[in-house]
Amino acid sequence: MRIAIASDHAAVALKDVLVPWLEAAGHAVEDLGTHGTASVDYPDYGEAVAGALADGRVERGIALCGSGIGIAIAANRNPACRCAQVSEPLSARLARTHNDANAIAIGARLVGEEMAKACITAFLDADFEGGRHQHRVDKLSRKEFA
């Protein structure tokens, strides 16, 4: 799978663990930064993940910041992105199966490396169920939300 990943300075250490782990699992990973611990603005990195999804370069996105909240809000400003903040595998799986999320956000200050990996695995292994969920997801893409 083609995956975009980005983080702010608070989550760069987690990103640096996740990128090789994802690549070792056979995924093509586009690392959108940041690449150091100097303070940066999380909206720029949420926007980058959403942009990679919107232009079709990737199929899934992973957005990381200190809490996972700000970067999720930023990513969701792009109507092509449905980013769910997750902190455990069940919410990551449900984000895919019920909400057709194409990105997840994780807070590096709240979630450890192994839990982050478990969330990502659950997210990437799940498929959207469609059916009763489809019309709800369709509403998320209406112009009124853009």
PDB file of C-alpha atoms in Angstrom:
ATOM      1  CA  MET A   1       0.000   0.000   0.000  1.00  0.00           C
ATOM      2  CA  ARG A   2       1.129   3.579  -0.665  1.00  0.00           C
ATOM      3  CA  ILE A   3       1.145   5.514   2.614  1.00  0.00           C
ATOM      4  CA  ALA A   4       1.931   9.148   3.400  1.00  0.00           C
ATOM      5  CA  ILE A   5       3.207   9.885   6.883  1.00  0.00           C
ATOM      6  CA  ALA A   6       3.963  13.241   8.460  1.00  0.00           C
ATOM      7  CA  SER A   7       4.587  14.626  11.909  1.00  0.00           C
ATOM      8  CA  ASP A   8       5.365  17.782  13.746  1.00  0.00           C
ATOM      9  CA  HIS A   9       8.405  18.095  15.998  1.00  0.00           C
ATOM     10  CA  ALA A  10       6.601  16.458  18.948  1.00  0.00           C
ATOM     11  CA  ALA A  11       6.127  13.220  17.020  1.00  0.00           C
ATOM     12  CA  VAL A  12       9.207  13.032  14.802  1.00  0.00           C
ATOM     13  CA  ALA A  13      10.773  10.309  16.991  1.00  0.00           C
ATOM     14  CA  LEU A  14       7.657   8.149  16.614  1.00  0.00           C
ATOM     15  CA  LYS A  15       7.579   8.775  12.856  1.00  0.00           C
ATOM     16  CA  ASP A  16      11.216   7.763  12.617  1.00  0.00           C
ATOM     17  CA  VAL A  17      10.318   4.397  14.181  1.00  0.00           C
ATOM     18  CA  LEU A  18       7.193   3.875  12.077  1.00  0.00           C
ATOM     19  CA  VAL A  19       8.653   4.623   8.622  1.00  0.00           C
ATOM     20  CA  PRO A  20      11.130   1.697   8.539  1.00  0.00           C
ATOM     21  CA  TRP A  21       8.589  -0.558  10.244  1.00  0.00           C
ATOM     22  CA  LEU A  22       6.025   0.190   7.503  1.00  0.00           C
ATOM     23  CA  GLU A  23       8.626  -0.257   4.771  1.00  0.00           C
ATOM     24  CA  ALA A  24       9.704  -3.601   6.254  1.00  0.00           C
ATOM     25  CA  ALA A  25       6.048  -4.659   6.033  1.00  0.00           C
ATOM     26  CA  GLY A  26       6.179  -3.997   2.275  1.00  0.00           C
ATOM     27  CA  HIS A  27       4.484  -0.602   2.100  1.00  0.00           C
ATOM     28  CA  ALA A  28       5.669   2.285  -0.077  1.00  0.00           C
ATOM     29  CA  VAL A  29       6.036   5.150   2.384  1.00  0.00           C
ATOM     30  CA  GLU A  30       6.180   8.823   1.494  1.00  0.00           C
ATOM     31  CA  ASP A  31       7.731  10.626   4.470  1.00  0.00           C
ATOM     32  CA  LEU A  32       6.464  14.205   4.320  1.00  0.00           C
ATOM     33  CA  GLY A  33       8.472  15.428   7.318  1.00  0.00           C
ATOM     34  CA  THR A  34       9.309  16.973   9.591  1.00  0.00           C
ATOM     35  CA  HIS A  35      12.825  15.607   9.859  1.00  0.00           C
ATOM     36  CA  GLY A  36      14.068  17.240  13.026  1.00  0.00           C
ATOM     37  CA  THR A  37      13.069  18.404  16.475  1.00  0.00           C
ATOM     38  CA  ALA A  38      12.984  22.137  15.711  1.00  0.00           C
ATOM     39  CA  SER A  39       9.519  23.553  16.374  1.00  0.00           C
ATOM     40  CA  VAL A  40       7.211  23.430  13.348  1.00  0.00           C
ATOM     41  CA  ASP A  41       3.489  23.967  12.814  1.00  0.00           C
ATOM     42  CA  TYR A  42       1.348  20.812  12.787  1.00  0.00           C
ATOM     43  CA  PRO A  43      -1.228  22.281  10.338  1.00  0.00           C
ATOM     44  CA  ASP A  44       1.410  22.250   7.603  1.00  0.00           C
ATOM     45  CA  TYR A  45       1.955  18.516   8.063  1.00  0.00           C
ATOM     46  CA  GLY A  46      -1.739  17.666   8.321  1.00  0.00           C
ATOM     47  CA  GLU A  47      -2.230  19.575   5.083  1.00  0.00           C
ATOM     48  CA  ALA A  48       0.609  17.610   3.472  1.00  0.00           C
ATOM     49  CA  VAL A  49      -0.948  14.237   4.326  1.00  0.00           C
ATOM     50  CA  ALA A  50      -4.350  15.369   3.078  1.00  0.00           C
ATOM     51  CA  GLY A  51      -2.822  16.713  -0.119  1.00  0.00           C
ATOM     52  CA  ALA A  52      -1.101  13.407  -0.855  1.00  0.00           C
ATOM     53  CA  LEU A  53      -4.457  11.650  -0.455  1.00  0.00           C
ATOM     54  CA  ALA A  54      -6.301  14.244  -2.538  1.00  0.00           C
ATOM     55  CA  ASP A  55      -3.944  14.027  -5.493  1.00  0.00           C
ATOM     56  CA  GLY A  56      -3.899  10.232  -5.446  1.00  0.00           C
ATOM     57  CA  ARG A  57      -0.196   9.785  -4.646  1.00  0.00           C
ATOM     58  CA  VAL A  58      -1.136   7.583  -1.686  1.00  0.00           C
ATOM     59  CA  GLU A  59      -3.991   5.369  -0.545  1.00  0.00           C
ATOM     60  CA  ARG A  60      -3.685   5.972   3.211  1.00  0.00           C
ATOM     61  CA  GLY A  61      -2.285   8.622   5.496  1.00  0.00           C
ATOM     62  CA  ILE A  62      -0.782   8.678   8.960  1.00  0.00           C
ATOM     63  CA  ALA A  63      -0.588  12.027  10.737  1.00  0.00           C
ATOM     64  CA  LEU A  64       1.331  12.437  13.989  1.00  0.00           C
ATOM     65  CA  CYS A  65       1.606  15.245  16.492  1.00  0.00           C
ATOM     66  CA  GLY A  66       1.830  15.528  20.256  1.00  0.00           C
ATOM     67  CA  SER A  67      -1.840  14.797  20.919  1.00  0.00           C
ATOM     68  CA  GLY A  68      -3.068  13.740  17.471  1.00  0.00           C
ATOM     69  CA  ILE A  69      -5.841  16.299  17.752  1.00  0.00           C
ATOM     70  CA  GLY A  70      -4.450  19.348  15.956  1.00  0.00           C
ATOM     71  CA  ILE A  71      -3.025  17.451  13.019  1.00  0.00           C
ATOM     72  CA  ALA A  72      -6.326  15.581  12.563  1.00  0.00           C
ATOM     73  CA  ILE A  73      -8.235  18.856  12.478  1.00  0.00           C
ATOM     74  CA  ALA A  74      -5.779  20.241   9.940  1.00  0.00           C
ATOM     75  CA  ALA A  75      -5.968  17.168   7.703  1.00  0.00           C
ATOM     76  CA  ASN A  76      -9.756  17.158   7.756  1.00  0.00           C
ATOM     77  CA  ARG A  77      -9.931  20.669   6.316  1.00  0.00           C
ATOM     78  CA  ASN A  78      -9.305  19.007   2.938  1.00  0.00           C
ATOM     79  CA  PRO A  79     -12.585  17.375   1.826  1.00  0.00           C
ATOM     80  CA  ALA A  80     -10.640  14.485   0.267  1.00  0.00           C
ATOM     81  CA  CYS A  81      -9.354  13.454   3.685  1.00  0.00           C
ATOM     82  CA  ARG A  82     -11.266  11.590   6.369  1.00  0.00           C
ATOM     83  CA  CYS A  83      -8.783  11.490   9.252  1.00  0.00           C
ATOM     84  CA  ALA A  84      -9.710   9.875  12.563  1.00  0.00           C
ATOM     85  CA  GLN A  85      -7.738  10.470  15.721  1.00  0.00           C
ATOM     86  CA  VAL A  86      -7.121   7.060  17.297  1.00  0.00           C
ATOM     87  CA  SER A  87      -5.405   5.773  20.401  1.00  0.00           C
ATOM     88  CA  GLU A  88      -6.192   2.061  20.336  1.00  0.00           C
ATOM     89  CA  PRO A  89      -6.814  -0.584  17.662  1.00  0.00           C
ATOM     90  CA  LEU A  90     -10.606  -0.809  17.917  1.00  0.00           C
ATOM     91  CA  SER A  91     -11.130   2.853  17.046  1.00  0.00           C
ATOM     92  CA  ALA A  92      -8.585   2.500  14.229  1.00  0.00           C
ATOM     93  CA  ARG A  93     -10.444  -0.489  12.783  1.00  0.00           C
ATOM     94  CA  LEU A  94     -13.848   1.176  13.145  1.00  0.00           C
ATOM     95  CA  ALA A  95     -12.546   4.318  11.468  1.00  0.00           C
ATOM     96  CA  ARG A  96     -11.985   2.195   8.354  1.00  0.00           C
ATOM     97  CA  THR A  97     -14.925  -0.205   8.537  1.00  0.00           C
ATOM     98  CA  HIS A  98     -17.639   2.306   9.476  1.00  0.00           C
ATOM     99  CA  ASN A  99     -16.304   5.714   8.401  1.00  0.00           C
ATOM    100  CA  ASP A 100     -14.106   4.857   5.412  1.00  0.00           C
ATOM    101  CA  ALA A 101     -11.296   6.888   6.998  1.00  0.00           C
ATOM    102  CA  ASN A 102      -8.337   7.189   4.674  1.00  0.00           C
ATOM    103  CA  ALA A 103      -6.054   8.605   7.357  1.00  0.00           C
ATOM    104  CA  ILE A 104      -5.467   8.273  11.066  1.00  0.00           C
ATOM    105  CA  ALA A 105      -3.894  10.661  13.534  1.00  0.00           C
ATOM    106  CA  ILE A 106      -1.966   9.478  16.569  1.00  0.00           C
ATOM    107  CA  GLY A 107      -0.663  11.491  19.503  1.00  0.00           C
ATOM    108  CA  ALA A 108       2.963  10.643  20.216  1.00  0.00           C
ATOM    109  CA  ARG A 109       2.740  12.058  23.731  1.00  0.00           C
ATOM    110  CA  LEU A 110      -0.256   9.850  24.492  1.00  0.00           C
ATOM    111  CA  VAL A 111       0.391   6.601  22.608  1.00  0.00           C
ATOM    112  CA  GLY A 112       3.534   4.493  22.798  1.00  0.00           C
ATOM    113  CA  GLU A 113       5.320   2.905  19.861  1.00  0.00           C
ATOM    114  CA  GLU A 114       3.768  -0.551  20.204  1.00  0.00           C
ATOM    115  CA  MET A 115       0.243   0.820  20.568  1.00  0.00           C
ATOM    116  CA  ALA A 116       0.818   3.086  17.570  1.00  0.00           C
ATOM    117  CA  LYS A 117       1.890   0.047  15.549  1.00  0.00           C
ATOM    118  CA  ALA A 118      -1.203  -1.862  16.723  1.00  0.00           C
ATOM    119  CA  CYS A 119      -3.435   1.045  15.667  1.00  0.00           C
ATOM    120  CA  ILE A 120      -1.802   1.287  12.261  1.00  0.00           C
ATOM    121  CA  THR A 121      -2.035  -2.458  11.700  1.00  0.00           C
ATOM    122  CA  ALA A 122      -5.742  -2.454  12.568  1.00  0.00           C
ATOM    123  CA  PHE A 123      -6.324   0.532  10.277  1.00  0.00           C
ATOM    124  CA  LEU A 124      -4.422  -0.875   7.306  1.00  0.00           C
ATOM    125  CA  ASP A 125      -5.888  -4.379   7.627  1.00  0.00           C
ATOM    126  CA  ALA A 126      -9.518  -3.213   7.686  1.00  0.00           C
ATOM    127  CA  ASP A 127     -11.782  -2.520   4.735  1.00  0.00           C
ATOM    128  CA  PHE A 128     -14.762  -0.199   4.506  1.00  0.00           C
ATOM    129  CA  GLU A 129     -17.975  -2.196   4.989  1.00  0.00           C
ATOM    130  CA  GLY A 130     -20.136   0.084   2.857  1.00  0.00           C
ATOM    131  CA  GLY A 131     -23.781  -0.910   3.143  1.00  0.00           C
ATOM    132  CA  ARG A 132     -25.557   0.946   5.941  1.00  0.00           C
ATOM    133  CA  HIS A 133     -22.489   3.161   6.411  1.00  0.00           C
ATOM    134  CA  GLN A 134     -22.197   4.351   2.796  1.00  0.00           C
ATOM    135  CA  HIS A 135     -24.876   7.052   2.837  1.00  0.00           C
ATOM    136  CA  ARG A 136     -23.387   8.522   6.012  1.00  0.00           C
ATOM    137  CA  VAL A 137     -19.914   8.670   4.493  1.00  0.00           C
ATOM    138  CA  ASP A 138     -21.400  10.241   1.356  1.00  0.00           C
ATOM    139  CA  LYS A 139     -22.725  13.075   3.514  1.00  0.00           C
ATOM    140  CA  LEU A 140     -19.185  13.844   4.651  1.00  0.00           C
ATOM    141  CA  SER A 141     -18.249  14.780   1.077  1.00  0.00           C
ATOM    142  CA  ARG A 142     -21.142  17.158   0.456  1.00  0.00           C
ATOM    143  CA  LYS A 143     -20.265  20.694  -0.570  1.00  0.00           C
ATOM    144  CA  GLU A 144     -21.784  22.082   2.619  1.00  0.00           C
ATOM    145  CA  PHE A 145     -18.920  20.486   4.538  1.00  0.00           C
ATOM    146  CA  ALA A 146     -16.209  21.795   2.205  1.00  0.00           C
TER     147      ALA A 146
END
